[in-house]
PDB file of C-alpha atoms in Angstrom:
ATOM      1  CA  UNK A1315     131.549 134.614 134.954  1.00 92.00           C
ATOM      2  CA  UNK A1316     128.274 134.297 136.854  1.00 97.00           C
ATOM      3  CA  UNK A1317     127.191 134.250 140.492  1.00 98.00           C
ATOM      4  CA  UNK A1318     125.926 131.216 142.412  1.00 99.00           C
ATOM      5  CA  UNK A1319     123.395 131.063 145.245  1.00 99.00           C
ATOM      6  CA  UNK A1320     122.904 127.896 147.325  1.00 99.00           C
ATOM      7  CA  UNK A1321     119.905 127.517 149.632  1.00 98.00           C
ATOM      8  CA  UNK A1322     120.572 125.592 152.841  1.00 98.00           C
ATOM      9  CA  UNK A1323     119.152 124.299 156.118  1.00 98.00           C
ATOM     10  CA  UNK A1324     121.326 121.812 158.015  1.00 98.00           C
ATOM     11  CA  UNK A1325     123.253 120.729 154.928  1.00 98.00           C
ATOM     12  CA  UNK A1326     126.610 119.771 156.465  1.00 98.00           C
ATOM     13  CA  UNK A1327     126.530 116.464 154.583  1.00 98.00           C
ATOM     14  CA  UNK A1328     125.830 117.733 151.050  1.00 98.00           C
ATOM     15  CA  UNK A1329     127.223 121.270 151.111  1.00 99.00           C
ATOM     16  CA  UNK A1330     130.957 120.418 150.805  1.00 98.00           C
ATOM     17  CA  UNK A1331     130.402 118.629 147.488  1.00 98.00           C
ATOM     18  CA  UNK A1332     128.168 121.407 146.209  1.00 99.00           C
ATOM     19  CA  UNK A1333     130.706 124.106 147.098  1.00 99.00           C
ATOM     20  CA  UNK A1334     133.518 122.094 145.522  1.00 98.00           C
ATOM     21  CA  UNK A1335     131.584 122.025 142.238  1.00 98.00           C
ATOM     22  CA  UNK A1336     131.421 125.850 142.143  1.00 98.00           C
ATOM     23  CA  UNK A1337     134.902 126.691 143.468  1.00 97.00           C
ATOM     24  CA  UNK A1338     135.689 128.387 140.136  1.00 96.00           C
ATOM     25  CA  UNK A1339     133.321 131.267 141.021  1.00 97.00           C
ATOM     26  CA  UNK A1340     134.415 134.261 143.088  1.00 97.00           C
ATOM     27  CA  UNK A1341     130.801 135.108 143.970  1.00 98.00           C
ATOM     28  CA  UNK A1342     129.180 132.189 145.797  1.00 99.00           C
ATOM     29  CA  UNK A1343     126.369 132.952 148.239  1.00 99.00           C
ATOM     30  CA  UNK A1344     124.945 130.533 150.802  1.00 99.00           C
ATOM     31  CA  UNK A1345     121.428 131.602 151.774  1.00 99.00           C
ATOM     32  CA  UNK A1346     120.711 129.785 155.021  1.00 99.00           C
ATOM     33  CA  UNK A1347     117.572 129.187 157.102  1.00 98.00           C
ATOM     34  CA  UNK A1348     119.424 129.283 160.455  1.00 98.00           C
ATOM     35  CA  UNK A1349     121.111 125.896 160.348  1.00 98.00           C
ATOM     36  CA  UNK A1350     122.005 124.280 163.675  1.00 98.00           C
ATOM     37  CA  UNK A1351     124.766 122.008 162.341  1.00 98.00           C
ATOM     38  CA  UNK A1352     128.113 122.876 160.712  1.00 98.00           C
ATOM     39  CA  UNK A1353     126.605 124.323 157.521  1.00 99.00           C
ATOM     40  CA  UNK A1354     127.684 127.911 158.217  1.00 99.00           C
ATOM     41  CA  UNK A1355     131.250 126.990 159.187  1.00 98.00           C
ATOM     42  CA  UNK A1356     131.614 124.859 156.059  1.00 99.00           C
ATOM     43  CA  UNK A1357     130.374 127.716 153.865  1.00 99.00           C
ATOM     44  CA  UNK A1358     132.654 130.313 155.458  1.00 98.00           C
ATOM     45  CA  UNK A1359     135.708 128.052 155.262  1.00 98.00           C
ATOM     46  CA  UNK A1360     135.038 127.622 151.543  1.00 98.00           C
ATOM     47  CA  UNK A1361     134.990 131.403 151.079  1.00 98.00           C
ATOM     48  CA  UNK A1362     131.264 131.754 150.430  1.00 98.00           C
ATOM     49  CA  UNK A1363     129.236 134.771 151.496  1.00 99.00           C
ATOM     50  CA  UNK A1364     126.647 133.693 154.066  1.00 99.00           C
ATOM     51  CA  UNK A1365     123.259 135.326 154.601  1.00 99.00           C
ATOM     52  CA  UNK A1366     120.689 133.983 157.065  1.00 99.00           C
ATOM     53  CA  UNK A1367     116.926 134.437 156.989  1.00 98.00           C
ATOM     54  CA  UNK A1368     114.152 132.703 158.921  1.00 98.00           C
ATOM     55  CA  UNK A1369     112.286 130.287 156.670  1.00 96.00           C
ATOM     56  CA  UNK A1370     108.677 131.341 156.005  1.00 93.00           C
ATOM     57  CA  UNK A1371     107.865 129.447 152.808  1.00 91.00           C
ATOM     58  CA  UNK A1372     109.652 127.863 149.860  1.00 91.00           C
ATOM     59  CA  UNK A1373     108.808 130.484 147.245  1.00 92.00           C
ATOM     60  CA  UNK A1374     109.320 133.459 149.570  1.00 95.00           C
ATOM     61  CA  UNK A1375     112.676 132.110 150.736  1.00 96.00           C
ATOM     62  CA  UNK A1376     113.914 131.638 147.189  1.00 96.00           C
ATOM     63  CA  UNK A1377     112.703 135.092 146.170  1.00 97.00           C
ATOM     64  CA  UNK A1378     114.581 136.576 149.112  1.00 98.00           C
ATOM     65  CA  UNK A1379     117.707 134.737 147.958  1.00 98.00           C
ATOM     66  CA  UNK A1380     117.352 136.254 144.488  1.00 98.00           C
ATOM     67  CA  UNK A1381     117.440 139.749 146.012  1.00 97.00           C
ATOM     68  CA  UNK A1382     121.001 139.340 147.327  1.00 98.00           C
ATOM     69  CA  UNK A1383     123.669 141.811 146.106  1.00 98.00           C
ATOM     70  CA  UNK A1384     125.250 139.570 143.482  1.00 98.00           C
ATOM     71  CA  UNK A1385     128.477 140.587 141.788  1.00 98.00           C
ATOM     72  CA  UNK A1386     127.446 139.440 138.318  1.00 98.00           C
ATOM     73  CA  UNK A1387     124.438 139.961 136.078  1.00 97.00           C
ATOM     74  CA  UNK A1388     123.654 136.248 135.850  1.00 98.00           C
ATOM     75  CA  UNK A1389     122.875 133.955 138.784  1.00 98.00           C
ATOM     76  CA  UNK A1390     122.788 130.153 138.994  1.00 99.00           C
ATOM     77  CA  UNK A1391     120.404 128.795 141.650  1.00 98.00           C
ATOM     78  CA  UNK A1392     121.418 125.589 143.442  1.00 98.00           C
ATOM     79  CA  UNK A1393     120.300 123.351 146.274  1.00 98.00           C
ATOM     80  CA  UNK A1394     122.960 121.717 148.437  1.00 98.00           C
ATOM     81  CA  UNK A1395     122.338 118.275 146.935  1.00 98.00           C
ATOM     82  CA  UNK A1396     123.083 119.561 143.428  1.00 98.00           C
ATOM     83  CA  UNK A1397     126.338 119.965 141.501  1.00 98.00           C
ATOM     84  CA  UNK A1398     127.534 121.948 138.464  1.00 98.00           C
ATOM     85  CA  UNK A1399     129.918 119.885 136.284  1.00 97.00           C
ATOM     86  CA  UNK A1400     132.851 121.735 134.718  1.00 96.00           C
ATOM     87  CA  UNK A1401     131.637 121.135 131.161  1.00 97.00           C
ATOM     88  CA  UNK A1402     128.375 122.939 131.962  1.00 98.00           C
ATOM     89  CA  UNK A1403     130.330 125.977 133.178  1.00 97.00           C
ATOM     90  CA  UNK A1404     132.081 126.178 129.810  1.00 96.00           C
ATOM     91  CA  UNK A1405     128.766 125.883 127.958  1.00 97.00           C
ATOM     92  CA  UNK A1406     127.188 128.628 130.086  1.00 97.00           C
ATOM     93  CA  UNK A1407     130.087 131.056 129.729  1.00 96.00           C
ATOM     94  CA  UNK A1408     130.149 130.600 125.952  1.00 95.00           C
ATOM     95  CA  UNK A1409     126.392 131.205 125.768  1.00 95.00           C
ATOM     96  CA  UNK A1410     126.441 134.276 128.028  1.00 95.00           C
ATOM     97  CA  UNK A1411     129.147 135.857 125.891  1.00 92.00           C
ATOM     98  CA  UNK A1412     126.683 135.927 122.984  1.00 88.00           C
ATOM     99  CA  UNK A1413     123.378 136.454 124.799  1.00 84.00           C
ATOM    100  CA  UNK A1414     121.231 139.322 123.567  1.00 79.00           C
ATOM    101  CA  UNK A1415     118.894 141.502 125.590  1.00 82.00           C
ATOM    102  CA  UNK A1416     115.450 140.014 126.020  1.00 88.00           C
ATOM    103  CA  UNK A1417     116.807 136.617 127.036  1.00 95.00           C
ATOM    104  CA  UNK A1418     116.572 136.572 130.823  1.00 96.00           C
ATOM    105  CA  UNK A1419     116.729 132.891 131.701  1.00 96.00           C
ATOM    106  CA  UNK A1420     118.080 129.521 130.674  1.00 96.00           C
ATOM    107  CA  UNK A1421     116.476 126.114 131.032  1.00 93.00           C
ATOM    108  CA  UNK A1422     119.008 123.384 131.783  1.00 96.00           C
ATOM    109  CA  UNK A1423     118.621 119.636 131.956  1.00 94.00           C
ATOM    110  CA  UNK A1424     119.040 118.076 135.399  1.00 95.00           C
ATOM    111  CA  UNK A1425     120.336 114.556 135.939  1.00 96.00           C
ATOM    112  CA  UNK A1426     118.760 112.871 138.961  1.00 97.00           C
ATOM    113  CA  UNK A1427     120.695 110.069 140.610  1.00 98.00           C
ATOM    114  CA  UNK A1428     119.573 107.264 142.897  1.00 97.00           C
ATOM    115  CA  UNK A1429     122.801 106.457 144.701  1.00 88.00           C
ATOM    116  CA  UNK A1430     125.267 106.431 141.777  1.00 92.00           C
ATOM    117  CA  UNK A1431     122.745 105.521 139.054  1.00 97.00           C
ATOM    118  CA  UNK A1432     121.571 108.237 136.667  1.00 97.00           C
ATOM    119  CA  UNK A1433     117.794 107.946 136.298  1.00 97.00           C
ATOM    120  CA  UNK A1434     118.032 108.616 132.585  1.00 96.00           C
ATOM    121  CA  UNK A1435     114.577 107.253 131.733  1.00 96.00           C
ATOM    122  CA  UNK A1436     112.684 107.432 135.037  1.00 95.00           C
ATOM    123  CA  UNK A1437     113.133 111.157 135.569  1.00 90.00           C
ATOM    124  CA  UNK A1438     109.872 112.979 134.816  1.00 80.00           C
ATOM    125  CA  UNK A1439     110.764 116.679 134.489  1.00 74.00           C
ATOM    126  CA  UNK A1440     114.378 116.972 133.348  1.00 80.00           C
ATOM    127  CA  UNK A1441     114.482 120.681 132.407  1.00 87.00           C
ATOM    128  CA  UNK A1442     114.630 123.463 134.989  1.00 90.00           C
ATOM    129  CA  UNK A1443     115.163 127.209 134.803  1.00 93.00           C
ATOM    130  CA  UNK A1444     118.182 127.722 137.037  1.00 96.00           C
ATOM    131  CA  UNK A1445     120.258 130.422 135.343  1.00 98.00           C
ATOM    132  CA  UNK A1446     118.555 133.810 135.409  1.00 98.00           C
ATOM    133  CA  UNK A1447     119.371 137.431 134.776  1.00 97.00           C
ATOM    134  CA  UNK A1448     119.414 139.298 138.082  1.00 96.00           C
ATOM    135  CA  UNK A1449     116.092 140.978 138.887  1.00 96.00           C
ATOM    136  CA  UNK A1450     114.205 139.271 136.050  1.00 96.00           C
ATOM    137  CA  UNK A1451     112.681 136.219 137.748  1.00 96.00           C
ATOM    138  CA  UNK A1452     110.337 135.383 140.608  1.00 95.00           C
ATOM    139  CA  UNK A1453     109.145 132.184 142.263  1.00 92.00           C
ATOM    140  CA  UNK A1454     105.492 131.237 142.653  1.00 85.00           C
ATOM    141  CA  UNK A1455     103.768 128.301 144.328  1.00 73.00           C
ATOM    142  CA  UNK A1456     104.875 127.069 147.752  1.00 65.00           C
ATOM    143  CA  UNK A1457     105.582 123.450 146.824  1.00 66.00           C
ATOM    144  CA  UNK A1458     107.503 122.353 143.712  1.00 65.00           C
ATOM    145  CA  UNK A1459     108.001 126.058 143.098  1.00 75.00           C
ATOM    146  CA  UNK A1460     107.714 127.507 139.616  1.00 81.00           C
ATOM    147  CA  UNK A1461     110.211 130.160 138.533  1.00 89.00           C
ATOM    148  CA  UNK A1462     108.635 132.715 136.216  1.00 90.00           C
ATOM    149  CA  UNK A1463     111.024 134.718 134.076  1.00 94.00           C
ATOM    150  CA  UNK A1464     110.306 138.153 132.647  1.00 93.00           C
ATOM    151  CA  UNK A1465     111.270 137.839 129.006  1.00 92.00           C
ATOM    152  CA  UNK A1466     112.548 134.970 126.915  1.00 93.00           C
ATOM    153  CA  UNK A1467     113.967 131.689 128.200  1.00 93.00           C
ATOM    154  CA  UNK A1468     116.428 129.644 126.145  1.00 94.00           C
ATOM    155  CA  UNK A1469     117.397 126.015 126.510  1.00 93.00           C
ATOM    156  CA  UNK A1470     121.015 125.061 127.089  1.00 94.00           C
ATOM    157  CA  UNK A1471     122.912 121.893 126.302  1.00 90.00           C
ATOM    158  CA  UNK A1472     124.663 120.174 129.171  1.00 94.00           C
ATOM    159  CA  UNK A1473     123.532 118.964 132.578  1.00 96.00           C
ATOM    160  CA  UNK A1474     123.647 119.814 136.247  1.00 98.00           C
ATOM    161  CA  UNK A1475     123.436 116.936 138.709  1.00 98.00           C
ATOM    162  CA  UNK A1476     121.013 116.185 141.556  1.00 97.00           C
ATOM    163  CA  UNK A1477     121.370 113.614 144.343  1.00 98.00           C
ATOM    164  CA  UNK A1478     117.937 113.508 146.046  1.00 97.00           C
ATOM    165  CA  UNK A1479     118.766 110.312 147.954  1.00 98.00           C
ATOM    166  CA  UNK A1480     122.102 111.475 149.348  1.00 97.00           C
ATOM    167  CA  UNK A1481     120.672 111.383 152.890  1.00 97.00           C
ATOM    168  CA  UNK A1482     118.906 108.054 152.392  1.00 97.00           C
ATOM    169  CA  UNK A1483     115.389 106.832 151.715  1.00 98.00           C
ATOM    170  CA  UNK A1484     114.085 107.862 155.125  1.00 98.00           C
ATOM    171  CA  UNK A1485     114.986 111.505 154.519  1.00 97.00           C
ATOM    172  CA  UNK A1486     113.384 111.421 151.060  1.00 98.00           C
ATOM    173  CA  UNK A1487     110.180 109.918 152.471  1.00 98.00           C
ATOM    174  CA  UNK A1488     110.064 112.404 155.368  1.00 97.00           C
ATOM    175  CA  UNK A1489     110.462 115.313 152.948  1.00 96.00           C
ATOM    176  CA  UNK A1490     107.814 114.023 150.565  1.00 97.00           C
ATOM    177  CA  UNK A1491     105.461 113.320 153.436  1.00 97.00           C
ATOM    178  CA  UNK A1492     105.612 117.063 154.138  1.00 95.00           C
ATOM    179  CA  UNK A1493     105.315 117.920 150.439  1.00 93.00           C
ATOM    180  CA  UNK A1494     102.239 115.705 150.046  1.00 95.00           C
ATOM    181  CA  UNK A1495     100.514 117.544 152.907  1.00 96.00           C
ATOM    182  CA  UNK A1496     101.223 120.862 151.208  1.00 92.00           C
ATOM    183  CA  UNK A1497     100.044 119.536 147.828  1.00 90.00           C
ATOM    184  CA  UNK A1498      96.782 118.338 149.390  1.00 93.00           C
ATOM    185  CA  UNK A1499      96.202 121.728 151.017  1.00 93.00           C
ATOM    186  CA  UNK A1500      96.921 123.471 147.719  1.00 88.00           C
ATOM    187  CA  UNK A1501      94.415 121.227 145.918  1.00 89.00           C
ATOM    188  CA  UNK A1502      91.744 122.057 148.519  1.00 90.00           C
ATOM    189  CA  UNK A1503      92.455 125.764 148.068  1.00 88.00           C
ATOM    190  CA  UNK A1504      92.125 125.510 144.281  1.00 86.00           C
ATOM    191  CA  UNK A1505      88.991 123.390 144.636  1.00 83.00           C
ATOM    192  CA  UNK A1506      87.357 125.852 147.036  1.00 85.00           C
ATOM    193  CA  UNK A1507      88.272 128.819 144.854  1.00 85.00           C
ATOM    194  CA  UNK A1508      87.094 127.117 141.651  1.00 84.00           C
ATOM    195  CA  UNK A1509      90.458 127.433 139.916  1.00 85.00           C
ATOM    196  CA  UNK A1510      90.088 126.381 136.275  1.00 88.00           C
ATOM    197  CA  UNK A1511      92.662 124.372 134.321  1.00 89.00           C
ATOM    198  CA  UNK A1512      92.973 124.330 130.546  1.00 90.00           C
ATOM    199  CA  UNK A1513      93.719 121.152 128.601  1.00 88.00           C
ATOM    200  CA  UNK A1514      94.787 123.294 125.657  1.00 89.00           C
ATOM    201  CA  UNK A1515      97.371 125.114 127.797  1.00 85.00           C
ATOM    202  CA  UNK A1516      98.442 121.848 129.421  1.00 82.00           C
ATOM    203  CA  UNK A1517      99.270 120.426 125.991  1.00 84.00           C
ATOM    204  CA  UNK A1518     100.304 123.376 123.838  1.00 82.00           C
ATOM    205  CA  UNK A1519     101.349 126.366 125.964  1.00 76.00           C
ATOM    206  CA  UNK A1520     104.773 127.676 124.973  1.00 66.00           C
ATOM    207  CA  UNK A1521     105.267 128.979 128.513  1.00 66.00           C
ATOM    208  CA  UNK A1522     106.835 126.081 130.443  1.00 64.00           C
ATOM    209  CA  UNK A1523     105.606 127.307 133.848  1.00 66.00           C
ATOM    210  CA  UNK A1524     102.041 127.798 132.598  1.00 73.00           C
ATOM    211  CA  UNK A1525     102.064 124.425 130.853  1.00 77.00           C
ATOM    212  CA  UNK A1526     103.259 122.615 133.981  1.00 74.00           C
ATOM    213  CA  UNK A1527     100.691 124.392 136.175  1.00 78.00           C
ATOM    214  CA  UNK A1528      97.772 123.257 134.013  1.00 84.00           C
ATOM    215  CA  UNK A1529      99.175 119.748 133.587  1.00 82.00           C
ATOM    216  CA  UNK A1530      99.375 119.248 137.345  1.00 81.00           C
ATOM    217  CA  UNK A1531      95.906 120.713 137.883  1.00 85.00           C
ATOM    218  CA  UNK A1532      94.325 118.338 135.365  1.00 88.00           C
ATOM    219  CA  UNK A1533      96.331 115.329 136.516  1.00 87.00           C
ATOM    220  CA  UNK A1534      95.127 115.873 140.091  1.00 85.00           C
ATOM    221  CA  UNK A1535      91.538 115.206 138.962  1.00 83.00           C
ATOM    222  CA  UNK A1536      92.237 111.807 137.373  1.00 90.00           C
ATOM    223  CA  UNK A1537      91.107 108.798 139.481  1.00 90.00           C
ATOM    224  CA  UNK A1538      93.833 106.312 140.379  1.00 93.00           C
ATOM    225  CA  UNK A1539      96.543 108.664 139.214  1.00 94.00           C
ATOM    226  CA  UNK A1540      99.171 107.019 141.445  1.00 96.00           C
ATOM    227  CA  UNK A1541      98.731 103.779 139.477  1.00 97.00           C
ATOM    228  CA  UNK A1542      98.709 105.678 136.169  1.00 95.00           C
ATOM    229  CA  UNK A1543     101.900 107.462 137.166  1.00 94.00           C
ATOM    230  CA  UNK A1544     103.662 104.177 137.964  1.00 97.00           C
ATOM    231  CA  UNK A1545     102.760 102.632 134.599  1.00 97.00           C
ATOM    232  CA  UNK A1546     103.590 105.892 132.817  1.00 94.00           C
ATOM    233  CA  UNK A1547     107.063 105.912 134.339  1.00 96.00           C
ATOM    234  CA  UNK A1548     107.748 102.191 133.965  1.00 98.00           C
ATOM    235  CA  UNK A1549     106.326 101.633 130.471  1.00 97.00           C
ATOM    236  CA  UNK A1550     105.997 104.957 128.649  1.00 95.00           C
ATOM    237  CA  UNK A1551     109.183 106.516 130.018  1.00 95.00           C
ATOM    238  CA  UNK A1552     110.893 103.102 130.140  1.00 97.00           C
ATOM    239  CA  UNK A1553     112.117 103.463 133.718  1.00 98.00           C
ATOM    240  CA  UNK A1554     112.852  99.736 133.695  1.00 98.00           C
ATOM    241  CA  UNK A1555     115.875 100.533 131.514  1.00 98.00           C
ATOM    242  CA  UNK A1556     117.377 102.231 134.573  1.00 98.00           C
ATOM    243  CA  UNK A1557     117.284  98.856 136.302  1.00 98.00           C
ATOM    244  CA  UNK A1558     116.395  98.451 139.962  1.00 98.00           C
ATOM    245  CA  UNK A1559     117.011 102.160 140.555  1.00 98.00           C
ATOM    246  CA  UNK A1560     114.405 103.128 137.945  1.00 98.00           C
ATOM    247  CA  UNK A1561     111.762 100.761 139.286  1.00 98.00           C
ATOM    248  CA  UNK A1562     112.441 101.932 142.850  1.00 98.00           C
ATOM    249  CA  UNK A1563     112.125 105.582 141.848  1.00 98.00           C
ATOM    250  CA  UNK A1564     108.873 104.999 139.941  1.00 98.00           C
ATOM    251  CA  UNK A1565     107.418 103.188 142.949  1.00 98.00           C
ATOM    252  CA  UNK A1566     108.415 105.986 145.322  1.00 98.00           C
ATOM    253  CA  UNK A1567     106.816 108.566 143.014  1.00 96.00           C
ATOM    254  CA  UNK A1568     103.595 106.513 142.922  1.00 97.00           C
ATOM    255  CA  UNK A1569     103.607 106.326 146.736  1.00 98.00           C
ATOM    256  CA  UNK A1570     104.036 110.097 146.875  1.00 96.00           C
ATOM    257  CA  UNK A1571     100.997 110.579 144.620  1.00 95.00           C
ATOM    258  CA  UNK A1572      98.987 108.198 146.804  1.00 96.00           C
ATOM    259  CA  UNK A1573      99.937 110.199 149.903  1.00 97.00           C
ATOM    260  CA  UNK A1574      98.471 113.290 148.210  1.00 95.00           C
ATOM    261  CA  UNK A1575      95.253 111.424 147.327  1.00 94.00           C
ATOM    262  CA  UNK A1576      94.763 110.138 150.881  1.00 96.00           C
ATOM    263  CA  UNK A1577      95.476 113.508 152.488  1.00 96.00           C
ATOM    264  CA  UNK A1578      93.199 115.328 150.049  1.00 94.00           C
ATOM    265  CA  UNK A1579      90.337 112.954 150.868  1.00 94.00           C
ATOM    266  CA  UNK A1580      91.022 113.460 154.559  1.00 96.00           C
ATOM    267  CA  UNK A1581      90.840 117.244 154.214  1.00 94.00           C
ATOM    268  CA  UNK A1582      87.646 117.057 152.136  1.00 92.00           C
ATOM    269  CA  UNK A1583      86.013 114.882 154.798  1.00 91.00           C
ATOM    270  CA  UNK A1584      87.163 117.200 157.554  1.00 88.00           C
ATOM    271  CA  UNK A1585      85.744 120.240 155.737  1.00 84.00           C
ATOM    272  CA  UNK A1586      82.478 118.411 155.074  1.00 82.00           C
ATOM    273  CA  UNK A1587      82.032 117.600 158.764  1.00 81.00           C
ATOM    274  CA  UNK A1588      82.623 121.158 159.936  1.00 72.00           C
TER     275      UNK A1588
END
């Protein structure tokens, strides 16, 4: 058995389905950022343990959630719009029964859905570290957080599911409008502090978090990257095989990249005119 922690803020729409997917666990925690809807009542009625903390950043909030008094040694981290299928539970329990010391995390493939369509080809980063040994992992980076694990990380078969469009396109765009502002500010910070990125690490690092960090840093410097990203997703990753859903998702991701470009230019101009 393993514990589950779900991070929430006004998740009355998605939380019931998430809780239903983990009703096999007797140690489910809902870590809430003072929701004003029915999130807390839904969690309590489902038998979850609720803890509330004022939100002060994505990484800091997740790190606070990882410090909860979990019943079990292993913890699965979920967002409310995610689900754990029953077959993944069986895979995890079989793996944990044979896990040796030194392995402190597991990377699991996530299936993203647009409505009911699995974005099998369009999805860019399918593997995420979500199952960790208690006290052996910490989040870094305030947007698209990176979870760094102390020790070895193994890769598991199976999937957990993600429904990023469960609240509609408007919600997705509003959220990514905020994310793009944070990404632009992060780029300015790295630019001003002369942060260096390594192509060698971006291509060959065995540390997934380090590899992703350097990939994003280098990609940010490429002109017209929103157009490159669209063609990369449509042609190289064959998003067109996902049909209309794949093309829609690739276009939304390109728009998100363009938001970051525009906001970065705006911040650079503002700093120049100071």
